[in-house]
Amino acid sequence: MIGMLEKYIGIADAHGLESFLKYEEHKEHLGFLVMRASLNRQRHALVYQVELNITQADAIARMMADGKYILACRALHDPAFLVDSHIGVENDMVDSWDLIPNPRLDPYGGRFGEDNEEMNEDIPTDEEE
């Protein structure tokens, strides 16, 4: 593990991570995130909470900045990426965690994700940094 863990929160759905926020800076928005995810359950939207070290957090932030939302979500599913880290999902949304990311699950735009290269792209690990 590299350094201390810091908590992050956000919304993930069929199209990957929608947001990646430092908990301490956005904890007052948690209720709003839950409400937004609840209103978009047709895309399997959910609120996640994860503890990451600085290397992991920087990797996710780079993926988000590069528009690789699916890859960022896949990274949070990957035990090799999440070494020594913990992730949690809102209780009534946990069944969707195993289904996402998968753009085909979006009833309003799923056909656009059938050939998404991020679904097969390698997830960076600490060793690759």
mmCIF file with all atom_site columns, C-alpha atoms in Angstrom:
data_model
loop_
_atom_site.group_PDB
_atom_site.id
_atom_site.type_symbol
_atom_site.label_atom_id
_atom_site.label_alt_id
_atom_site.label_comp_id
_atom_site.label_asym_id
_atom_site.label_entity_id
_atom_site.label_seq_id
_atom_site.pdbx_PDB_ins_code
_atom_site.Cartn_x
_atom_site.Cartn_y
_atom_site.Cartn_z
_atom_site.occupancy
_atom_site.B_iso_or_equiv
_atom_site.pdbx_formal_charge
_atom_site.auth_seq_id
_atom_site.auth_comp_id
_atom_site.auth_asym_id
_atom_site.auth_atom_id
_atom_site.pdbx_PDB_model_num
ATOM 1   C CA . MET A 1 1   ? 0.000   0.000  0.000   1.00 0.00 ? 1   MET A CA 1
ATOM 2   C CA . ILE A 1 2   ? 1.213   3.499  -0.796  1.00 0.00 ? 2   ILE A CA 1
ATOM 3   C CA . GLY A 1 3   ? 0.308   6.001  1.912   1.00 0.00 ? 3   GLY A CA 1
ATOM 4   C CA . MET A 1 4   ? -2.913  6.459  3.775   1.00 0.00 ? 4   MET A CA 1
ATOM 5   C CA . LEU A 1 5   ? -6.338  5.754  2.345   1.00 0.00 ? 5   LEU A CA 1
ATOM 6   C CA . GLU A 1 6   ? -8.755  8.557  1.544   1.00 0.00 ? 6   GLU A CA 1
ATOM 7   C CA . LYS A 1 7   ? -12.492 8.123  1.010   1.00 0.00 ? 7   LYS A CA 1
ATOM 8   C CA . TYR A 1 8   ? -14.162 8.982  -2.318  1.00 0.00 ? 8   TYR A CA 1
ATOM 9   C CA . ILE A 1 9   ? -17.836 8.934  -3.298  1.00 0.00 ? 9   ILE A CA 1
ATOM 10  C CA . GLY A 1 10  ? -19.735 9.178  -6.550  1.00 0.00 ? 10  GLY A CA 1
ATOM 11  C CA . ILE A 1 11  ? -22.316 7.785  -8.912  1.00 0.00 ? 11  ILE A CA 1
ATOM 12  C CA . ALA A 1 12  ? -21.687 4.859  -11.244 1.00 0.00 ? 12  ALA A CA 1
ATOM 13  C CA . ASP A 1 13  ? -24.067 3.447  -13.827 1.00 0.00 ? 13  ASP A CA 1
ATOM 14  C CA . ALA A 1 14  ? -24.235 1.407  -17.025 1.00 0.00 ? 14  ALA A CA 1
ATOM 15  C CA . HIS A 1 15  ? -21.903 3.923  -18.703 1.00 0.00 ? 15  HIS A CA 1
ATOM 16  C CA . GLY A 1 16  ? -19.222 3.815  -15.980 1.00 0.00 ? 16  GLY A CA 1
ATOM 17  C CA . LEU A 1 17  ? -18.320 6.335  -13.307 1.00 0.00 ? 17  LEU A CA 1
ATOM 18  C CA . GLU A 1 18  ? -20.275 9.545  -13.535 1.00 0.00 ? 18  GLU A CA 1
ATOM 19  C CA . SER A 1 19  ? -18.500 11.221 -10.649 1.00 0.00 ? 19  SER A CA 1
ATOM 20  C CA . PHE A 1 20  ? -15.445 10.748 -8.437  1.00 0.00 ? 20  PHE A CA 1
ATOM 21  C CA . LEU A 1 21  ? -15.426 13.100 -5.452  1.00 0.00 ? 21  LEU A CA 1
ATOM 22  C CA . LYS A 1 22  ? -13.358 13.402 -2.278  1.00 0.00 ? 22  LYS A CA 1
ATOM 23  C CA . TYR A 1 23  ? -15.730 12.525 0.552   1.00 0.00 ? 23  TYR A CA 1
ATOM 24  C CA . GLU A 1 24  ? -14.403 15.179 2.950   1.00 0.00 ? 24  GLU A CA 1
ATOM 25  C CA . GLU A 1 25  ? -15.016 17.921 0.383   1.00 0.00 ? 25  GLU A CA 1
ATOM 26  C CA . HIS A 1 26  ? -18.445 16.645 -0.733  1.00 0.00 ? 26  HIS A CA 1
ATOM 27  C CA . LYS A 1 27  ? -19.981 14.735 2.184   1.00 0.00 ? 27  LYS A CA 1
ATOM 28  C CA . GLU A 1 28  ? -22.855 17.220 2.371   1.00 0.00 ? 28  GLU A CA 1
ATOM 29  C CA . HIS A 1 29  ? -23.816 16.150 -1.177  1.00 0.00 ? 29  HIS A CA 1
ATOM 30  C CA . LEU A 1 30  ? -24.218 12.446 -0.342  1.00 0.00 ? 30  LEU A CA 1
ATOM 31  C CA . GLY A 1 31  ? -28.009 12.712 0.009   1.00 0.00 ? 31  GLY A CA 1
ATOM 32  C CA . PHE A 1 32  ? -28.218 14.471 -3.358  1.00 0.00 ? 32  PHE A CA 1
ATOM 33  C CA . LEU A 1 33  ? -26.112 11.723 -4.981  1.00 0.00 ? 33  LEU A CA 1
ATOM 34  C CA . VAL A 1 34  ? -28.419 9.049  -3.552  1.00 0.00 ? 34  VAL A CA 1
ATOM 35  C CA . MET A 1 35  ? -31.457 10.940 -4.861  1.00 0.00 ? 35  MET A CA 1
ATOM 36  C CA . ARG A 1 36  ? -29.946 11.302 -8.365  1.00 0.00 ? 36  ARG A CA 1
ATOM 37  C CA . ALA A 1 37  ? -28.963 7.637  -8.505  1.00 0.00 ? 37  ALA A CA 1
ATOM 38  C CA . SER A 1 38  ? -32.420 6.598  -7.278  1.00 0.00 ? 38  SER A CA 1
ATOM 39  C CA . LEU A 1 39  ? -34.051 8.599  -10.069 1.00 0.00 ? 39  LEU A CA 1
ATOM 40  C CA . ASN A 1 40  ? -31.860 6.916  -12.702 1.00 0.00 ? 40  ASN A CA 1
ATOM 41  C CA . ARG A 1 41  ? -32.151 3.277  -11.677 1.00 0.00 ? 41  ARG A CA 1
ATOM 42  C CA . GLN A 1 42  ? -33.144 2.345  -15.269 1.00 0.00 ? 42  GLN A CA 1
ATOM 43  C CA . ARG A 1 43  ? -29.400 2.721  -16.021 1.00 0.00 ? 43  ARG A CA 1
ATOM 44  C CA . HIS A 1 44  ? -28.507 0.796  -12.834 1.00 0.00 ? 44  HIS A CA 1
ATOM 45  C CA . ALA A 1 45  ? -27.214 4.042  -11.323 1.00 0.00 ? 45  ALA A CA 1
ATOM 46  C CA . LEU A 1 46  ? -25.846 3.666  -7.810  1.00 0.00 ? 46  LEU A CA 1
ATOM 47  C CA . VAL A 1 47  ? -23.854 5.528  -5.192  1.00 0.00 ? 47  VAL A CA 1
ATOM 48  C CA . TYR A 1 48  ? -20.455 4.073  -4.327  1.00 0.00 ? 48  TYR A CA 1
ATOM 49  C CA . GLN A 1 49  ? -17.935 4.840  -1.617  1.00 0.00 ? 49  GLN A CA 1
ATOM 50  C CA . VAL A 1 50  ? -14.319 3.715  -1.889  1.00 0.00 ? 50  VAL A CA 1
ATOM 51  C CA . GLU A 1 51  ? -11.108 4.154  0.075   1.00 0.00 ? 51  GLU A CA 1
ATOM 52  C CA . LEU A 1 52  ? -8.050  4.616  -2.150  1.00 0.00 ? 52  LEU A CA 1
ATOM 53  C CA . ASN A 1 53  ? -4.402  5.487  -1.738  1.00 0.00 ? 53  ASN A CA 1
ATOM 54  C CA . ILE A 1 54  ? -3.002  8.452  -3.662  1.00 0.00 ? 54  ILE A CA 1
ATOM 55  C CA . THR A 1 55  ? -1.702  6.308  -6.546  1.00 0.00 ? 55  THR A CA 1
ATOM 56  C CA . GLN A 1 56  ? -5.073  4.636  -7.048  1.00 0.00 ? 56  GLN A CA 1
ATOM 57  C CA . ALA A 1 57  ? -6.966  7.931  -6.722  1.00 0.00 ? 57  ALA A CA 1
ATOM 58  C CA . ASP A 1 58  ? -4.667  9.615  -9.258  1.00 0.00 ? 58  ASP A CA 1
ATOM 59  C CA . ALA A 1 59  ? -5.206  6.729  -11.692 1.00 0.00 ? 59  ALA A CA 1
ATOM 60  C CA . ILE A 1 60  ? -9.012  7.024  -11.413 1.00 0.00 ? 60  ILE A CA 1
ATOM 61  C CA . ALA A 1 61  ? -8.808  10.831 -11.733 1.00 0.00 ? 61  ALA A CA 1
ATOM 62  C CA . ARG A 1 62  ? -6.723  10.461 -14.929 1.00 0.00 ? 62  ARG A CA 1
ATOM 63  C CA . MET A 1 63  ? -9.225  7.997  -16.395 1.00 0.00 ? 63  MET A CA 1
ATOM 64  C CA . MET A 1 64  ? -12.067 10.397 -15.600 1.00 0.00 ? 64  MET A CA 1
ATOM 65  C CA . ALA A 1 65  ? -10.176 13.367 -17.092 1.00 0.00 ? 65  ALA A CA 1
ATOM 66  C CA . ASP A 1 66  ? -9.549  11.306 -20.245 1.00 0.00 ? 66  ASP A CA 1
ATOM 67  C CA . GLY A 1 67  ? -13.261 10.447 -20.527 1.00 0.00 ? 67  GLY A CA 1
ATOM 68  C CA . LYS A 1 68  ? -12.628 6.770  -19.749 1.00 0.00 ? 68  LYS A CA 1
ATOM 69  C CA . TYR A 1 69  ? -15.630 6.387  -17.450 1.00 0.00 ? 69  TYR A CA 1
ATOM 70  C CA . ILE A 1 70  ? -16.152 2.699  -18.200 1.00 0.00 ? 70  ILE A CA 1
ATOM 71  C CA . LEU A 1 71  ? -12.490 1.906  -17.529 1.00 0.00 ? 71  LEU A CA 1
ATOM 72  C CA . ALA A 1 72  ? -12.626 3.837  -14.246 1.00 0.00 ? 72  ALA A CA 1
ATOM 73  C CA . CYS A 1 73  ? -15.654 1.800  -13.157 1.00 0.00 ? 73  CYS A CA 1
ATOM 74  C CA . ARG A 1 74  ? -13.982 -1.445 -14.211 1.00 0.00 ? 74  ARG A CA 1
ATOM 75  C CA . ALA A 1 75  ? -10.939 -0.482 -12.125 1.00 0.00 ? 75  ALA A CA 1
ATOM 76  C CA . LEU A 1 76  ? -13.136 -0.202 -9.014  1.00 0.00 ? 76  LEU A CA 1
ATOM 77  C CA . HIS A 1 77  ? -14.328 -3.759 -9.713  1.00 0.00 ? 77  HIS A CA 1
ATOM 78  C CA . ASP A 1 78  ? -10.787 -5.153 -10.101 1.00 0.00 ? 78  ASP A CA 1
ATOM 79  C CA . PRO A 1 79  ? -9.191  -6.722 -6.991  1.00 0.00 ? 79  PRO A CA 1
ATOM 80  C CA . ALA A 1 80  ? -5.724  -6.223 -8.533  1.00 0.00 ? 80  ALA A CA 1
ATOM 81  C CA . PHE A 1 81  ? -6.376  -2.471 -8.700  1.00 0.00 ? 81  PHE A CA 1
ATOM 82  C CA . LEU A 1 82  ? -8.091  -2.265 -5.299  1.00 0.00 ? 82  LEU A CA 1
ATOM 83  C CA . VAL A 1 83  ? -5.299  -3.888 -3.288  1.00 0.00 ? 83  VAL A CA 1
ATOM 84  C CA . ASP A 1 84  ? -5.778  -2.915 0.392   1.00 0.00 ? 84  ASP A CA 1
ATOM 85  C CA . SER A 1 85  ? -8.793  -0.759 -0.511  1.00 0.00 ? 85  SER A CA 1
ATOM 86  C CA . HIS A 1 86  ? -12.465 -1.108 0.322   1.00 0.00 ? 86  HIS A CA 1
ATOM 87  C CA . ILE A 1 87  ? -15.561 -0.274 -1.718  1.00 0.00 ? 87  ILE A CA 1
ATOM 88  C CA . GLY A 1 88  ? -19.177 -0.015 -0.651  1.00 0.00 ? 88  GLY A CA 1
ATOM 89  C CA . VAL A 1 89  ? -22.489 0.551  -2.420  1.00 0.00 ? 89  VAL A CA 1
ATOM 90  C CA . GLU A 1 90  ? -25.835 1.780  -1.095  1.00 0.00 ? 90  GLU A CA 1
ATOM 91  C CA . ASN A 1 91  ? -27.744 -1.259 0.229   1.00 0.00 ? 91  ASN A CA 1
ATOM 92  C CA . ASP A 1 92  ? -30.741 -1.009 -2.083  1.00 0.00 ? 92  ASP A CA 1
ATOM 93  C CA . MET A 1 93  ? -28.452 -0.557 -5.107  1.00 0.00 ? 93  MET A CA 1
ATOM 94  C CA . VAL A 1 94  ? -25.933 -3.333 -4.466  1.00 0.00 ? 94  VAL A CA 1
ATOM 95  C CA . ASP A 1 95  ? -27.440 -5.772 -6.997  1.00 0.00 ? 95  ASP A CA 1
ATOM 96  C CA . SER A 1 96  ? -26.570 -3.367 -9.810  1.00 0.00 ? 96  SER A CA 1
ATOM 97  C CA . TRP A 1 97  ? -22.868 -3.255 -8.872  1.00 0.00 ? 97  TRP A CA 1
ATOM 98  C CA . ASP A 1 98  ? -22.183 -6.635 -10.486 1.00 0.00 ? 98  ASP A CA 1
ATOM 99  C CA . LEU A 1 99  ? -23.996 -5.583 -13.689 1.00 0.00 ? 99  LEU A CA 1
ATOM 100 C CA . ILE A 1 100 ? -22.123 -2.364 -14.433 1.00 0.00 ? 100 ILE A CA 1
ATOM 101 C CA . PRO A 1 101 ? -20.421 -1.047 -16.424 1.00 0.00 ? 101 PRO A CA 1
ATOM 102 C CA . ASN A 1 102 ? -22.396 -2.291 -19.401 1.00 0.00 ? 102 ASN A CA 1
ATOM 103 C CA . PRO A 1 103 ? -23.782 0.393  -21.752 1.00 0.00 ? 103 PRO A CA 1
ATOM 104 C CA . ARG A 1 104 ? -26.210 -2.131 -23.254 1.00 0.00 ? 104 ARG A CA 1
ATOM 105 C CA . LEU A 1 105 ? -28.182 -2.003 -19.991 1.00 0.00 ? 105 LEU A CA 1
ATOM 106 C CA . ASP A 1 106 ? -29.230 1.591  -20.673 1.00 0.00 ? 106 ASP A CA 1
ATOM 107 C CA . PRO A 1 107 ? -32.737 1.320  -22.154 1.00 0.00 ? 107 PRO A CA 1
ATOM 108 C CA . TYR A 1 108 ? -32.342 4.721  -23.816 1.00 0.00 ? 108 TYR A CA 1
ATOM 109 C CA . GLY A 1 109 ? -28.869 4.454  -25.304 1.00 0.00 ? 109 GLY A CA 1
ATOM 110 C CA . GLY A 1 110 ? -27.439 0.983  -24.833 1.00 0.00 ? 110 GLY A CA 1
ATOM 111 C CA . ARG A 1 111 ? -26.911 0.221  -28.496 1.00 0.00 ? 111 ARG A CA 1
ATOM 112 C CA . PHE A 1 112 ? -24.027 2.732  -28.578 1.00 0.00 ? 112 PHE A CA 1
ATOM 113 C CA . GLY A 1 113 ? -21.939 0.702  -26.143 1.00 0.00 ? 113 GLY A CA 1
ATOM 114 C CA . GLU A 1 114 ? -21.757 -2.564 -28.021 1.00 0.00 ? 114 GLU A CA 1
ATOM 115 C CA . ASP A 1 115 ? -18.252 -1.942 -29.386 1.00 0.00 ? 115 ASP A CA 1
ATOM 116 C CA . ASN A 1 116 ? -16.849 0.185  -26.570 1.00 0.00 ? 116 ASN A CA 1
ATOM 117 C CA . GLU A 1 117 ? -13.087 -0.452 -26.432 1.00 0.00 ? 117 GLU A CA 1
ATOM 118 C CA . GLU A 1 118 ? -12.967 0.450  -22.721 1.00 0.00 ? 118 GLU A CA 1
ATOM 119 C CA . MET A 1 119 ? -14.787 -2.797 -21.954 1.00 0.00 ? 119 MET A CA 1
ATOM 120 C CA . ASN A 1 120 ? -11.613 -4.701 -22.958 1.00 0.00 ? 120 ASN A CA 1
ATOM 121 C CA . GLU A 1 121 ? -8.862  -2.182 -22.137 1.00 0.00 ? 121 GLU A CA 1
ATOM 122 C CA . ASP A 1 122 ? -6.286  -3.182 -19.514 1.00 0.00 ? 122 ASP A CA 1
ATOM 123 C CA . ILE A 1 123 ? -6.752  -1.641 -16.080 1.00 0.00 ? 123 ILE A CA 1
ATOM 124 C CA . PRO A 1 124 ? -3.594  0.057  -14.768 1.00 0.00 ? 124 PRO A CA 1
ATOM 125 C CA . THR A 1 125 ? -2.134  -1.286 -11.527 1.00 0.00 ? 125 THR A CA 1
ATOM 126 C CA . ASP A 1 126 ? 0.350   0.222  -9.055  1.00 0.00 ? 126 ASP A CA 1
ATOM 127 C CA . GLU A 1 127 ? 3.145   -1.763 -10.687 1.00 0.00 ? 127 GLU A CA 1
ATOM 128 C CA . GLU A 1 128 ? 2.536   -0.035 -14.028 1.00 0.00 ? 128 GLU A CA 1
ATOM 129 C CA . GLU A 1 129 ? 2.693   3.491  -12.612 1.00 0.00 ? 129 GLU A CA 1
#
